[in-house]
Tab-separated table of C-alpha atoms in Angstrom:
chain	number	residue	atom	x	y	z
T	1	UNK	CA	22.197	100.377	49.009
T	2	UNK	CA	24.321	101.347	51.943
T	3	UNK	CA	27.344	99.486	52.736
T	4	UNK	CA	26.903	97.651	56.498
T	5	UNK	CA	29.667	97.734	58.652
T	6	UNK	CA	30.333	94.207	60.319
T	7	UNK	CA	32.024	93.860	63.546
T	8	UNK	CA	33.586	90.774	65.472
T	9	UNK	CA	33.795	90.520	68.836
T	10	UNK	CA	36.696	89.265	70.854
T	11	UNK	CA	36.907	85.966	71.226
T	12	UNK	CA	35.178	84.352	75.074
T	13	UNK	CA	37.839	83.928	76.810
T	14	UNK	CA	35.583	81.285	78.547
T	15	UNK	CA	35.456	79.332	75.347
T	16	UNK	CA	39.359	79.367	75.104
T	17	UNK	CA	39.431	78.067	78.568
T	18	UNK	CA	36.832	75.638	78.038
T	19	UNK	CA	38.780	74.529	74.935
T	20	UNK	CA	42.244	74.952	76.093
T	21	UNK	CA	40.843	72.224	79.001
T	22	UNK	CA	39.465	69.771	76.548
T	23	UNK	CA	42.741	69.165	75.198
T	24	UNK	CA	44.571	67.146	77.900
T	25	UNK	CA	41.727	64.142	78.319
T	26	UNK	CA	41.441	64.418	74.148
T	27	UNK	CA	45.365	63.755	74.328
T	28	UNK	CA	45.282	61.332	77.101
T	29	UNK	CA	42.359	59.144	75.178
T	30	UNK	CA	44.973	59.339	71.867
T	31	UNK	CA	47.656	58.125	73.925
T	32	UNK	CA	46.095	56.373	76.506
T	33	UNK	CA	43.148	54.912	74.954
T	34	UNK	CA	42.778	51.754	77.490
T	35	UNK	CA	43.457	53.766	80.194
T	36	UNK	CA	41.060	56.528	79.297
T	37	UNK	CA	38.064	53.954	78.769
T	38	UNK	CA	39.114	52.199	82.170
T	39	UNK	CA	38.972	55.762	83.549
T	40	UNK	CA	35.345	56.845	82.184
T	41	UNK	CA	33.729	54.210	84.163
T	42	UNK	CA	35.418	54.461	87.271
T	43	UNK	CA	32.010	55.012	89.429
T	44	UNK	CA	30.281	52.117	87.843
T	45	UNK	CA	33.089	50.055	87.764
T	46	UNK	CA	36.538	49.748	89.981
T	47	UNK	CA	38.974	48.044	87.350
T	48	UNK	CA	40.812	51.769	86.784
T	49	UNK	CA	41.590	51.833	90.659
T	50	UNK	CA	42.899	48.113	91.071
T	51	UNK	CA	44.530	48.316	87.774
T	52	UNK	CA	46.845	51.618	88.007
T	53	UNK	CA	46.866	52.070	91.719
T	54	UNK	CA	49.485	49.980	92.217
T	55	UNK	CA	51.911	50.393	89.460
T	56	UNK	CA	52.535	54.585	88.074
T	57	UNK	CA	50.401	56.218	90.927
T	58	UNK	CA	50.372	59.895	91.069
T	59	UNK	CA	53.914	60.394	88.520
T	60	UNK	CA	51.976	59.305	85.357
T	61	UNK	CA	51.290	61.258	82.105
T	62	UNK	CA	47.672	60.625	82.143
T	63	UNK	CA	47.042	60.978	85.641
T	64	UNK	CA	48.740	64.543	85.344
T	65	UNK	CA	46.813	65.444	82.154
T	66	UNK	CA	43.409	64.647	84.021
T	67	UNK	CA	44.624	66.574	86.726
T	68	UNK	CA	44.995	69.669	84.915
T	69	UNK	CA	42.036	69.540	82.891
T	70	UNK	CA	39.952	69.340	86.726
T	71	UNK	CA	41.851	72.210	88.218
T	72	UNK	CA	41.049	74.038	85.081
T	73	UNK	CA	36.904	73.058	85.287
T	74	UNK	CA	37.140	73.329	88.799
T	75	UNK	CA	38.369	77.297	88.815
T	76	UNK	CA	35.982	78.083	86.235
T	77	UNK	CA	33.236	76.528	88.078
T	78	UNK	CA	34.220	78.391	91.344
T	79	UNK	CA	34.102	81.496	89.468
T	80	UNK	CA	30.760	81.390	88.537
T	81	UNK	CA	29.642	80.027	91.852
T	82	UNK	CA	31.578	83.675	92.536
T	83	UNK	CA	29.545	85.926	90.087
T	84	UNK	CA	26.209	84.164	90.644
T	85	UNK	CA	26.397	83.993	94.612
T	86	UNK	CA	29.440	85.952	96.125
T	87	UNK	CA	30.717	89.327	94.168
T	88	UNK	CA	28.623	89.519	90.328
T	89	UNK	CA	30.605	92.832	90.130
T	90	UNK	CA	33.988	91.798	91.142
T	91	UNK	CA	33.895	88.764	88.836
T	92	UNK	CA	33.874	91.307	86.072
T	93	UNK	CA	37.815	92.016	86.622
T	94	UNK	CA	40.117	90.113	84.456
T	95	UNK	CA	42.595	89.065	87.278
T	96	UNK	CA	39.743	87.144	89.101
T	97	UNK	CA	40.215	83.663	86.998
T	98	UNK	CA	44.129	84.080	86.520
T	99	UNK	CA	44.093	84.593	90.627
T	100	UNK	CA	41.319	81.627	91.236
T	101	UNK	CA	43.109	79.317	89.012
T	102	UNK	CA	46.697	79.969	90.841
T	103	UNK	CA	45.135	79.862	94.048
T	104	UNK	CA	43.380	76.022	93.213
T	105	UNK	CA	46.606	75.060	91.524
T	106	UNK	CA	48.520	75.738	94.687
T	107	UNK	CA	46.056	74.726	96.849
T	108	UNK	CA	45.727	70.817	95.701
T	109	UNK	CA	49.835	70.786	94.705
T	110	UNK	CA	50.780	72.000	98.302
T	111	UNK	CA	47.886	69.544	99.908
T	112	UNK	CA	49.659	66.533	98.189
T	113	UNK	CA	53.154	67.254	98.752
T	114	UNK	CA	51.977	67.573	102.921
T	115	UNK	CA	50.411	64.680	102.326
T	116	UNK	CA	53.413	62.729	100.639
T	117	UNK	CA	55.822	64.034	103.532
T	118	UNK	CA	53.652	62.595	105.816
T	119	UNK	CA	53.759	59.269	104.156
T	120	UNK	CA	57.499	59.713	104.743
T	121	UNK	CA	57.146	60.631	108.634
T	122	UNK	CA	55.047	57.515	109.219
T	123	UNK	CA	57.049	55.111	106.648
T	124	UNK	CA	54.008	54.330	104.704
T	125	UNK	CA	54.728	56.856	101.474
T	126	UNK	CA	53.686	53.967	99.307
T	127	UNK	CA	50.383	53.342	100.847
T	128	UNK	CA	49.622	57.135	101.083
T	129	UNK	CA	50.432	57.112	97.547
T	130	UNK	CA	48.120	55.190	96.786
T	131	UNK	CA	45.545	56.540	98.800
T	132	UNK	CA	46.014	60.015	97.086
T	133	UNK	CA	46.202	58.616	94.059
T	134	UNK	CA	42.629	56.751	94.869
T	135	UNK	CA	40.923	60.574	95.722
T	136	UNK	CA	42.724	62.398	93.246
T	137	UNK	CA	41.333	59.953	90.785
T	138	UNK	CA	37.581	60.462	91.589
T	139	UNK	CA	38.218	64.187	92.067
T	140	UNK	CA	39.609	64.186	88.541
T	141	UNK	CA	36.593	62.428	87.200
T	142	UNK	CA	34.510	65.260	88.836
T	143	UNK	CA	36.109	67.451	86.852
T	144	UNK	CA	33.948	65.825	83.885
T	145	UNK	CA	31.123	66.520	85.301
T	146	UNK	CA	32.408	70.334	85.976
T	147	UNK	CA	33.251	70.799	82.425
T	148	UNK	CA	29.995	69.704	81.181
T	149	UNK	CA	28.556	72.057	84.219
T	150	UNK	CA	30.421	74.825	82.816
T	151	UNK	CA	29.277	74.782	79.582
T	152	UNK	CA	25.531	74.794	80.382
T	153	UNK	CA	26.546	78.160	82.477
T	154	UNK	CA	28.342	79.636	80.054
T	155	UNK	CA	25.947	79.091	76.795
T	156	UNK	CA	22.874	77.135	77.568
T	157	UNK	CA	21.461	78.444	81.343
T	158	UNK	CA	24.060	81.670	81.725
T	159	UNK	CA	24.611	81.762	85.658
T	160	UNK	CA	21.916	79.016	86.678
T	161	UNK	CA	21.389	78.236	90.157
T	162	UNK	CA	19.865	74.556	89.500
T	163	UNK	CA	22.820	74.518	87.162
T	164	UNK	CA	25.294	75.106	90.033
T	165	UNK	CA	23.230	72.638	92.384
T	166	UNK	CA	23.143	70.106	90.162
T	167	UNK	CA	26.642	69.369	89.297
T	168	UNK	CA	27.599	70.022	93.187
T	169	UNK	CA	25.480	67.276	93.906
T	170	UNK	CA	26.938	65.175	91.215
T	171	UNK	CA	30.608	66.368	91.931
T	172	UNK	CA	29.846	65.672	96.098
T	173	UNK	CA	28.652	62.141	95.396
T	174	UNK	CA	31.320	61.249	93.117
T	175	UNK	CA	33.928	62.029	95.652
T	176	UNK	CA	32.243	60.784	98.474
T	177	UNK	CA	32.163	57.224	96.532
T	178	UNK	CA	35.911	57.994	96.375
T	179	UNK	CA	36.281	58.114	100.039
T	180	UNK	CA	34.388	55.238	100.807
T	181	UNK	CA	36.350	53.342	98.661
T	182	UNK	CA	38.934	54.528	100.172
T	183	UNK	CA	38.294	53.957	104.125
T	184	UNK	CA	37.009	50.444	103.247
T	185	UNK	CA	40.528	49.552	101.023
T	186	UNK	CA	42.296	50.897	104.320
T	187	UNK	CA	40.077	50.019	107.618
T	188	UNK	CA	42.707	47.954	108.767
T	189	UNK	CA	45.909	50.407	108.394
T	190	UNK	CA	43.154	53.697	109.616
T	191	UNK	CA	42.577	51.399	112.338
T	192	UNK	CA	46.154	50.978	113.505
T	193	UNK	CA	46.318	54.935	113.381
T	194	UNK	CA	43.343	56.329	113.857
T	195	UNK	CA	44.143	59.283	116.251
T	196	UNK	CA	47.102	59.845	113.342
T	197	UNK	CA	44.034	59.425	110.853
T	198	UNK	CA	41.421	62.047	112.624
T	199	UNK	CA	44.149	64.506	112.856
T	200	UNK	CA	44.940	63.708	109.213
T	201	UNK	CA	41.530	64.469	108.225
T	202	UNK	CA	41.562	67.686	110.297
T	203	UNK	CA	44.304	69.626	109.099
T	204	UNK	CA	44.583	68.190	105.788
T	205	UNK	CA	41.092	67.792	104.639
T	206	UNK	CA	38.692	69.865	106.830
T	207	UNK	CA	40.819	72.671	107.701
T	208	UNK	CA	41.915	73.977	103.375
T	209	UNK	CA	38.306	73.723	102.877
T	210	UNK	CA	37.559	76.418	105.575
T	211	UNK	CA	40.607	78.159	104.575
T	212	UNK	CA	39.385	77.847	100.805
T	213	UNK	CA	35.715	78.798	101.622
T	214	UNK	CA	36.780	81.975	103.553
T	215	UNK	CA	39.215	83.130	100.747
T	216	UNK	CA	36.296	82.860	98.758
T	217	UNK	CA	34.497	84.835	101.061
């Protein structure tokens, strides 16, 4: 009876990522338990919003924590929407994630701070702080369904199309409820600037997309 050699591979590094991820809502539901059960039903229910909105904004722990975790989802979901649909080759380097995930990082940090110094220019920081904390909130709660989107394409239906459809569909509609929660809370202060408020949504919304999607490209 021959001895059989056994070999381990390396370890994913798309399970360390996925894992790595789950850590900061795990630690935000340890520390902020209320917060984090407030937080699970924000589209079915608007309590998290009117309760925290008001009072730590963007500068809290948890917020921060939930943050991370979507940016994380979020970069690993654009890179398989880049091996399935853009460059399956290219997504084979190990730089790609490290560069996608620098690239999102900077992209939503810088896009806030603009947004905060324009809060300053038109001496309403606290009610843009607000309303950034109100979209960053839903686009963190995307990032939920991202993760879960991520793991079906990694393990269960490797580099599915309906996979990727799906949870764009799911991740679009959740934000889009964030935005029309948003423009209702603040018709009447869009309506005192709203040439300020179509430029707004031009170079600060519209125009990083295309920039984003062309990068991409």
């Amino acid at each position: 009876m021959e001895p059989i050699a056994r070999t381990f591979e390396q370890t994913d590094w798309i399970t360390i990522t996925l894992m790595v991820s789950l850590l900061f809502p795990l630690i935000g539901k340890s520390i902020y338990y209320s917060r984090f059960l407030n937080f699970i039903i924000l589209p079915f229910n608007n309590k998290y919003i009117t309760m925290y909105a008001k009072k730590e904004k963007l500068f809290n722990w948890f917020h921060f924590q939930m943050s991370i975790f979507q940016i994380i989802n979020t970069t690993l979901f654009i890179f398989f929407i880049w091996r399935v649909y853009i460059n399956p080759t290219e997504a084979k380097n190990q730089y790609i994630f490290p560069l996608l995930l620098a690239s999102v990082f900077l992209f939503i940090t810088l896009k806030t701070l603009v947004q905060l110094f324009n809060g300053f220019i038109f001496n309403s920081y606290n009610t843009f702080n607000e309303l950034i904390f109100k979209k960053l909130t839903y686009l963190n709660y995307g990032g939920i369904v991202l993760f879960v989107a991520n793991v079906f394409l990694a393990y269960v239906f490797k580099d599915s199309q309906i996979v990727i459809f799906i949870a764009l569909i799911l991740f679009l509609g959740i934000n889009i409820i964030g935005w029309v929660t948003v423009l209702r809370n603040y018709q009447k202060f869009i309506s005192n600037y709203f040439f300020y408020f179509i430029l707004y949504l031009c170079a600060l919304e519209i125009a990083p997309l295309v920039i984003m999607g062309s990068f991409l490209k």
